[in-house]
XYZ file of C-alpha atoms in Angstrom:
495
model
C 12.695 3.579 13.651
C 12.714 6.981 15.244
C 9.246 9.398 15.533
C 9.590 13.110 16.188
C 9.490 13.794 20.034
C 6.396 14.168 21.349
C 5.475 18.090 22.510
C 5.135 18.113 25.899
C 2.973 21.529 25.631
C 0.620 19.889 23.381
C 0.760 16.867 25.852
C -0.487 19.050 28.944
C -3.079 20.607 26.649
C -5.037 17.063 26.423
C -7.844 17.607 27.964
C -8.501 21.102 26.619
C -7.974 19.769 22.548
C -10.468 16.913 23.922
C -13.517 18.940 25.395
C -12.953 21.178 21.644
C -12.997 17.643 19.765
C -16.129 17.115 21.138
C -18.259 20.523 20.455
C -17.271 19.663 16.952
C -18.296 15.973 16.426
C -20.510 15.004 19.337
C -21.755 12.137 20.912
C -19.402 9.399 21.182
C -17.021 11.072 18.296
C -14.397 11.459 20.461
C -12.324 8.969 22.194
C -9.467 10.038 24.940
C -9.938 7.627 27.503
C -6.618 5.312 27.685
C -8.704 2.114 27.202
C -10.509 3.529 24.231
C -7.180 4.721 22.721
C -5.546 1.109 22.690
C -6.926 -0.572 19.489
C -5.434 2.781 17.818
C -2.044 2.066 18.922
C -0.746 0.536 16.254
C -1.588 -0.205 12.500
C -0.881 -3.396 10.359
C 3.127 -2.646 10.670
C 2.922 -4.186 14.701
C 6.073 -3.500 15.712
C 5.799 -0.329 16.552
C 3.192 1.566 18.833
C 2.418 4.428 20.326
C -0.867 6.081 22.073
C -2.203 8.777 20.654
C -3.741 11.923 22.472
C -7.194 11.601 20.985
C -9.482 10.142 18.457
C -11.923 11.492 16.334
C -14.579 9.483 14.519
C -16.403 12.139 12.211
C -19.286 11.064 9.956
C -19.917 13.756 7.455
C -17.237 15.981 5.375
C -18.370 19.069 7.405
C -16.998 17.460 10.392
C -13.982 16.769 8.752
C -13.562 20.183 7.694
C -14.417 21.825 11.142
C -11.572 19.272 13.174
C -8.711 20.255 10.480
C -9.415 24.096 10.351
C -9.587 23.927 14.699
C -6.248 21.614 14.926
C -4.445 23.834 12.285
C -5.437 27.072 13.680
C -4.116 25.460 16.938
C -1.318 23.621 15.784
C -2.292 19.816 16.436
C -1.156 17.260 14.325
C -3.458 14.680 12.470
C -2.850 11.336 11.782
C -5.515 10.673 9.118
C -6.417 6.490 9.399
C -8.352 3.989 7.754
C -8.742 0.170 8.805
C -5.568 0.628 10.158
C -4.150 -2.437 7.654
C -0.993 -0.428 6.410
C 1.870 -2.665 6.407
C 4.655 0.374 6.155
C 3.302 2.434 9.769
C 1.551 4.972 7.350
C -1.503 4.755 9.774
C 0.963 5.018 13.272
C -0.292 7.747 15.244
C 1.894 10.583 17.282
C 1.859 10.945 21.532
C 0.849 14.230 20.349
C -1.395 13.787 17.667
C -4.894 13.403 17.145
C -6.058 10.029 14.427
C -8.943 11.118 12.825
C -10.617 7.548 11.975
C -12.864 7.510 8.377
C -14.370 4.352 9.875
C -17.740 6.034 9.536
C -17.811 7.022 6.402
C -18.767 3.481 5.007
C -21.676 4.334 2.450
C -21.649 3.072 -1.613
C -23.409 6.286 -2.205
C -24.284 5.445 -5.821
C -23.608 2.705 -8.929
C -23.880 4.117 -12.075
C -23.936 1.608 -14.788
C -24.236 4.312 -17.551
C -20.655 5.663 -16.861
C -19.207 2.452 -15.622
C -18.340 3.977 -12.366
C -19.380 4.226 -8.345
C -19.203 7.011 -5.959
C -18.106 5.564 -2.489
C -17.266 6.937 1.014
C -13.633 6.171 1.910
C -14.878 3.794 4.798
C -15.756 1.380 2.228
C -13.888 -1.837 1.869
C -12.008 -2.819 -1.010
C -14.514 -5.806 -1.405
C -17.880 -4.356 -0.548
C -17.573 -2.156 -4.035
C -17.548 -5.522 -5.557
C -19.919 -7.139 -4.037
C -22.637 -4.410 -4.583
C -22.164 -4.993 -8.230
C -21.256 -8.261 -8.996
C -25.140 -9.316 -9.702
C -24.871 -7.231 -12.404
C -21.846 -8.046 -13.939
C -19.328 -6.036 -12.868
C -16.738 -5.795 -10.574
C -13.745 -3.145 -9.139
C -10.287 -4.649 -10.375
C -7.541 -3.618 -7.616
C -7.627 -6.546 -5.415
C -5.103 -6.524 -2.534
C -4.977 -9.169 0.191
C -6.665 -7.463 3.194
C -9.446 -6.609 0.087
C -11.912 -7.833 3.228
C -10.696 -5.758 5.689
C -8.763 -2.558 3.872
C -10.728 0.201 2.625
C -10.769 2.460 -0.323
C -9.678 5.569 1.525
C -6.284 3.336 2.407
C -6.075 2.293 -1.582
C -6.456 5.792 -2.553
C -3.762 6.880 0.046
C -1.091 4.013 -0.723
C -2.147 3.747 -4.408
C -2.628 0.221 -3.738
C -2.931 -3.120 -6.284
C -3.194 -6.266 -5.552
C -3.220 -9.841 -8.071
C -4.908 -8.419 -11.088
C -2.870 -5.182 -11.059
C -0.876 -6.404 -14.076
C -3.196 -6.257 -16.701
C -5.957 -3.683 -14.486
C -3.664 -1.723 -12.716
C -3.634 -0.297 -9.493
C -5.666 2.072 -7.746
C -4.391 5.299 -9.968
C -6.063 3.520 -13.041
C -8.992 2.690 -11.773
C -9.921 6.125 -10.261
C -11.907 8.723 -11.168
C -12.528 11.153 -8.573
C -12.001 12.239 -5.547
C -13.498 14.557 -2.829
C -10.745 15.650 0.347
C -10.561 17.913 2.618
C -7.115 19.987 3.280
C -5.711 20.701 6.513
C -7.062 24.643 6.361
C -10.831 22.808 6.017
C -11.137 23.261 2.413
C -13.285 21.345 0.648
C -11.440 20.442 -2.882
C -13.047 18.043 -5.702
C -10.604 16.586 -7.960
C -11.624 14.845 -11.065
C -15.646 13.146 -11.611
C -17.070 11.116 -13.983
C -15.388 11.972 -16.681
C -12.779 10.208 -18.459
C -9.864 12.500 -18.026
C -9.988 16.102 -16.088
C -8.302 18.778 -17.562
C -5.469 20.330 -16.203
C -3.174 19.263 -13.974
C -3.102 16.206 -12.606
C -3.717 16.586 -8.994
C -6.007 13.551 -8.840
C -2.196 11.408 -9.536
C -0.373 13.749 -6.874
C -3.347 12.454 -4.241
C -2.845 9.160 -5.191
C -0.166 7.511 -3.121
C -0.010 10.321 -1.225
C 0.440 8.269 2.486
C -2.341 11.046 3.987
C 0.555 13.804 3.952
C -1.938 15.942 1.870
C -5.017 15.867 2.280
C -8.409 13.710 4.066
C -9.941 11.843 1.317
C -13.882 11.876 1.750
C -15.545 10.600 -1.554
C -14.314 8.317 -4.444
C -15.240 7.658 -7.165
C -13.783 4.379 -9.166
C -14.619 2.902 -11.849
C -16.007 -0.180 -12.724
C -15.399 -3.155 -15.239
C -17.442 -5.434 -16.880
C -16.491 -9.515 -16.034
C -14.502 -11.090 -18.392
C -16.323 -13.881 -20.141
C -13.798 -16.223 -19.106
C -11.335 -16.824 -16.251
C -9.089 -19.699 -15.994
C -6.226 -20.121 -13.138
C -3.230 -22.079 -14.040
C -0.814 -23.876 -11.184
C 2.793 -24.185 -12.645
C 4.838 -26.178 -10.033
C 8.757 -25.637 -10.471
C 11.353 -27.495 -9.266
C 13.206 -24.327 -8.693
C 13.068 -20.654 -7.752
C 15.262 -19.434 -10.217
C 13.030 -22.044 -12.754
C 9.677 -20.086 -12.335
C 11.215 -16.470 -12.294
C 12.267 -16.678 -15.771
C 9.166 -18.275 -16.564
C 7.774 -15.216 -15.582
C 9.915 -13.567 -17.908
C 9.239 -15.603 -20.620
C 5.699 -15.296 -20.381
C 5.549 -11.630 -20.793
C 7.713 -11.398 -23.569
C 5.380 -13.610 -25.731
C 3.049 -11.155 -25.411
C 1.144 -12.999 -22.793
C -0.208 -10.260 -20.552
C -2.178 -12.649 -17.729
C -4.912 -11.085 -15.333
C -2.993 -11.992 -12.676
C 0.766 -13.441 -12.276
C 1.552 -14.414 -8.838
C 4.702 -16.283 -7.152
C 5.136 -18.161 -3.897
C 8.384 -20.027 -2.567
C 8.296 -23.643 -1.214
C 7.445 -21.876 2.549
C 4.628 -19.926 1.231
C 3.137 -22.554 -0.810
C 3.865 -25.268 1.883
C 1.904 -23.029 4.327
C -1.304 -21.558 2.263
C -1.552 -25.451 1.041
C -1.819 -26.891 5.028
C -4.024 -23.572 5.827
C -6.470 -23.293 2.766
C -6.321 -27.102 1.224
C -6.095 -25.358 -2.402
C -4.324 -28.625 -4.193
C -1.401 -26.939 -4.563
C 1.693 -28.788 -5.619
C 3.332 -29.933 -2.319
C 6.448 -31.607 -4.475
C 7.278 -28.434 -5.971
C 10.155 -25.833 -4.797
C 8.362 -22.598 -6.296
C 4.607 -21.848 -8.060
C 3.090 -19.867 -10.385
C 0.083 -18.750 -10.435
C -1.346 -17.519 -13.779
C -4.774 -16.200 -14.561
C -5.669 -15.610 -17.724
C -9.409 -14.361 -19.086
C -11.488 -13.204 -21.886
C -12.945 -14.773 -24.285
C -13.460 -18.770 -24.204
C -11.146 -19.047 -27.349
C -8.472 -16.912 -25.832
C -8.082 -18.178 -22.866
C -7.594 -21.561 -24.525
C -5.235 -20.485 -26.910
C -3.085 -18.342 -24.147
C -3.109 -21.137 -21.808
C -1.811 -23.481 -24.133
C 1.234 -20.888 -25.190
C 1.772 -20.663 -21.019
C 1.932 -24.489 -20.522
C 4.393 -24.737 -23.392
C 6.842 -21.874 -21.797
C 6.771 -23.442 -18.118
C 6.958 -26.959 -19.688
C 10.149 -25.456 -21.597
C 11.643 -24.729 -18.830
C 11.274 -27.545 -16.527
C 7.839 -27.165 -14.780
C 6.762 -30.960 -13.011
C 2.834 -29.072 -12.623
C 0.737 -27.595 -15.382
C -2.719 -27.440 -13.954
C -5.886 -25.750 -15.630
C -8.723 -24.848 -13.526
C -12.220 -26.590 -15.072
C -14.598 -24.514 -13.054
C -15.477 -21.137 -11.205
C -14.938 -23.123 -7.656
C -11.557 -24.504 -8.442
C -10.452 -21.227 -9.983
C -11.182 -19.544 -6.683
C -9.791 -22.257 -4.814
C -6.518 -21.727 -6.484
C -7.060 -18.126 -6.009
C -7.902 -18.614 -1.490
C -4.033 -20.194 -1.406
C -2.434 -16.961 -2.325
C -4.949 -14.995 -1.160
C -4.699 -16.574 2.433
C -0.577 -16.677 2.417
C 0.007 -13.910 5.079
C -2.403 -15.264 7.628
C -0.965 -18.776 6.847
C 2.628 -17.831 7.318
C 1.671 -16.232 10.900
C 0.621 -20.022 11.885
C 4.446 -21.453 11.188
C 5.974 -18.316 12.863
C 5.387 -16.042 16.060
C 6.402 -13.232 13.775
C 7.324 -11.903 10.550
C 8.220 -8.269 8.626
C 6.612 -7.812 5.423
C 8.472 -6.586 2.506
C 7.402 -4.594 -0.034
C 9.729 -3.824 -2.947
C 9.794 -4.172 -7.228
C 12.119 -4.480 -9.561
C 12.550 -5.457 -13.637
C 10.813 -9.060 -13.985
C 14.734 -10.162 -15.665
C 15.780 -9.804 -12.317
C 13.566 -12.223 -10.623
C 15.908 -14.992 -10.775
C 19.259 -12.827 -9.009
C 17.149 -10.915 -6.837
C 15.081 -14.283 -5.024
C 18.426 -15.887 -5.140
C 20.382 -13.131 -3.504
C 17.713 -13.152 -0.909
C 17.944 -17.102 -0.301
C 21.777 -15.949 0.383
C 20.656 -12.986 2.925
C 18.786 -15.336 4.708
C 21.378 -17.852 5.928
C 23.391 -15.331 6.886
C 20.674 -12.999 9.058
C 19.468 -16.651 10.206
C 16.135 -15.567 9.503
C 13.708 -17.807 7.157
C 11.818 -15.915 4.507
C 8.850 -16.767 2.514
C 8.601 -15.220 -0.825
C 5.020 -14.778 -2.496
C 4.355 -11.578 -4.569
C 3.033 -10.115 -7.662
C 5.625 -11.664 -10.105
C 3.932 -10.268 -13.208
C 4.923 -6.891 -11.982
C 7.748 -7.592 -9.895
C 6.000 -6.463 -7.313
C 7.821 -8.499 -3.922
C 6.605 -8.916 -0.708
C 9.406 -11.438 0.817
C 7.908 -12.300 4.818
C 10.810 -12.303 7.135
C 10.253 -14.618 10.037
C 11.752 -13.951 13.073
C 10.428 -13.930 17.121
C 9.948 -10.751 18.854
C 10.537 -12.473 21.990
C 13.969 -13.459 21.101
C 16.499 -10.904 21.968
C 17.980 -8.656 18.806
C 15.635 -10.690 16.005
C 13.435 -7.762 15.788
C 16.739 -5.375 14.487
C 17.459 -8.709 12.153
C 14.359 -8.637 10.911
C 14.617 -4.977 9.868
C 18.090 -4.800 8.684
C 17.565 -7.925 6.556
C 14.564 -6.352 5.121
C 16.745 -2.896 4.656
C 18.931 -5.202 2.552
C 16.675 -6.252 0.606
C 14.995 -2.603 -0.763
C 18.416 -1.680 -0.888
C 19.335 -4.567 -3.486
C 15.618 -3.641 -5.098
C 17.358 0.004 -6.182
C 20.517 -1.282 -7.477
C 19.233 -3.501 -9.812
C 16.625 -0.639 -11.145
C 13.188 -1.125 -8.827
C 11.826 0.841 -6.734
C 11.299 0.849 -2.459
C 7.651 0.350 -2.713
C 4.812 -1.375 -4.959
C 1.739 -1.082 -3.077
C 2.737 -0.798 0.303
C 3.589 3.181 0.490
C 6.724 4.747 2.212
C 5.413 5.137 6.179
C 7.869 4.527 8.580
C 9.232 1.715 7.614
C 10.995 2.791 4.392
C 10.936 6.417 5.460
C 15.172 6.379 5.967
C 15.784 4.552 2.693
C 14.361 7.625 1.183
C 17.920 8.594 0.256
C 18.893 5.182 -1.079
C 16.576 6.063 -4.311
C 16.657 9.667 -4.562
C 18.810 12.751 -3.730
C 18.685 15.876 -2.045
C 17.134 17.659 -4.538
C 14.147 15.135 -5.350
C 13.395 15.019 -1.539
C 13.324 18.432 -1.406
C 11.170 19.112 -4.347
C 8.923 16.727 -3.219
C 8.378 18.239 0.411
C 7.703 21.005 -1.615
C 4.925 19.947 -2.806
C 3.677 18.759 0.922
C 4.159 21.713 1.528
C 2.016 23.895 -0.676
C -0.655 21.538 0.485
C 0.491 21.649 4.125
C 2.450 24.493 5.025
C 2.463 23.420 8.584
C 3.543 19.840 8.191
C 0.322 18.797 10.891
C -0.988 16.113 8.692
C 0.832 12.891 9.168
C 4.158 14.215 10.256
C 7.027 11.585 10.868
C 6.261 9.474 7.943
C 7.450 9.633 4.329
C 10.621 11.896 4.416
C 14.167 11.004 6.246
C 14.465 14.082 7.747
C 11.950 16.000 10.091
C 12.293 19.824 9.072
C 10.048 21.958 8.072
C 8.363 23.745 5.273
C 9.903 27.433 6.269
C 13.787 25.029 6.463
C 13.159 24.239 3.272
C 12.897 28.493 1.802
C 16.347 29.413 3.920
C 18.605 31.487 1.432
C 22.139 29.732 1.735
C 24.308 32.952 1.925
C 27.940 31.827 0.867
C 30.746 34.414 1.466
C 27.754 37.170 1.771
C 26.647 35.990 -1.364
C 23.726 34.289 -2.309
C 23.046 31.740 -5.248
C 21.570 33.337 -8.420
C 21.313 37.307 -6.670
C 19.739 38.838 -9.930
C 16.283 36.514 -8.989
C 13.866 38.247 -6.758
C 13.676 37.229 -3.322
C 10.337 37.630 -1.415
């Protein structure tokens, strides 16, 4: 993985840049000393790290606007950063760029129950939104495993999901409006409290844009009422294949659970040792199925799911009998990533999405790849929507193992695309999948995507080096190809 080569001229201007930024964000809002920059060297993809030129920590939209406008005028690159939990390197800094940290935007500005929404700043953590409204019977549906730490601004940037995204959708399905600041410093509002805004779906364009188009400074999210009943089921299986087939059976039967998660044996054993959730340690694979709604509906659907699981040879079928037990079932899944961190010096978390019917085939092939690469893998993922999260186990201190883990991960993503899936479900492309974009998109596709980038950020100063596999400028996209003295479509006007 290569990032753009740093510009020596910008590196030489570091002192001047820091001083200029200090006039825009006073006090301790600008960090330029080497020790202070260390925490910003990496994000959740910690295998890669670079020291940024400087870090700016604004507190107001006006300050964000001023910083971006100054950076555009002076040709300084900017990397927006939330909590830094990105697993695709989306917030990896640039040596010649400024990190724009949004941690101080941490207020819930308004809770509007009449319109079933909340207006929050981007530095508010995902879980804090639910925490602010749960006493009144409401909650915010998207719930990534890092929800205690990840921020809503980062969720918008990556279109994050979570265990309940199968029934209630990703961030894009629970987002009503945003305030964003463009690289020019212009402040733009998209959407609002209404159900659907008129005109082009620019809110949809911004959601999942990975910090390439603008910086989010305010978010309006949808609130849902808590269901009357919620039950979690533990389904243990003698094989990964049987568990994967059951996932398809459940959806085919017309049952749409609130959550449908899968863990293979390495993952469930690690989670059980870490949390003590009561998982069946004799199982080769585990499904966690949550059903919610009226009590009678939950009882009916639980019985149908149990029948489907038993038909596939399930050795364990348990249904939570209390809220504490339900939360305990989920505690192991929520802690699966740190749990795996206890059994391996390092792990590389992948993120690809496949059609549900391909689960048995893909999981079998991942096991073969694991043997071929000589690296362990623990699978824990959102089975209901086919969003895989294989955790490739390796030791960075062993020569060649990081490179082998990356190659293993790339092969998994190629496999996802080959069976009709996509490169990412919720972690984003960042730098991790950037050079695999050609596996899914052709040159015309990529050029069209980058033209959207150019419309928002013509100088490519926002989060450069991410998402697009070739590092070229917007101006280069507009060049006219001349072949043997002629241009294509000569009747069209040229500007």
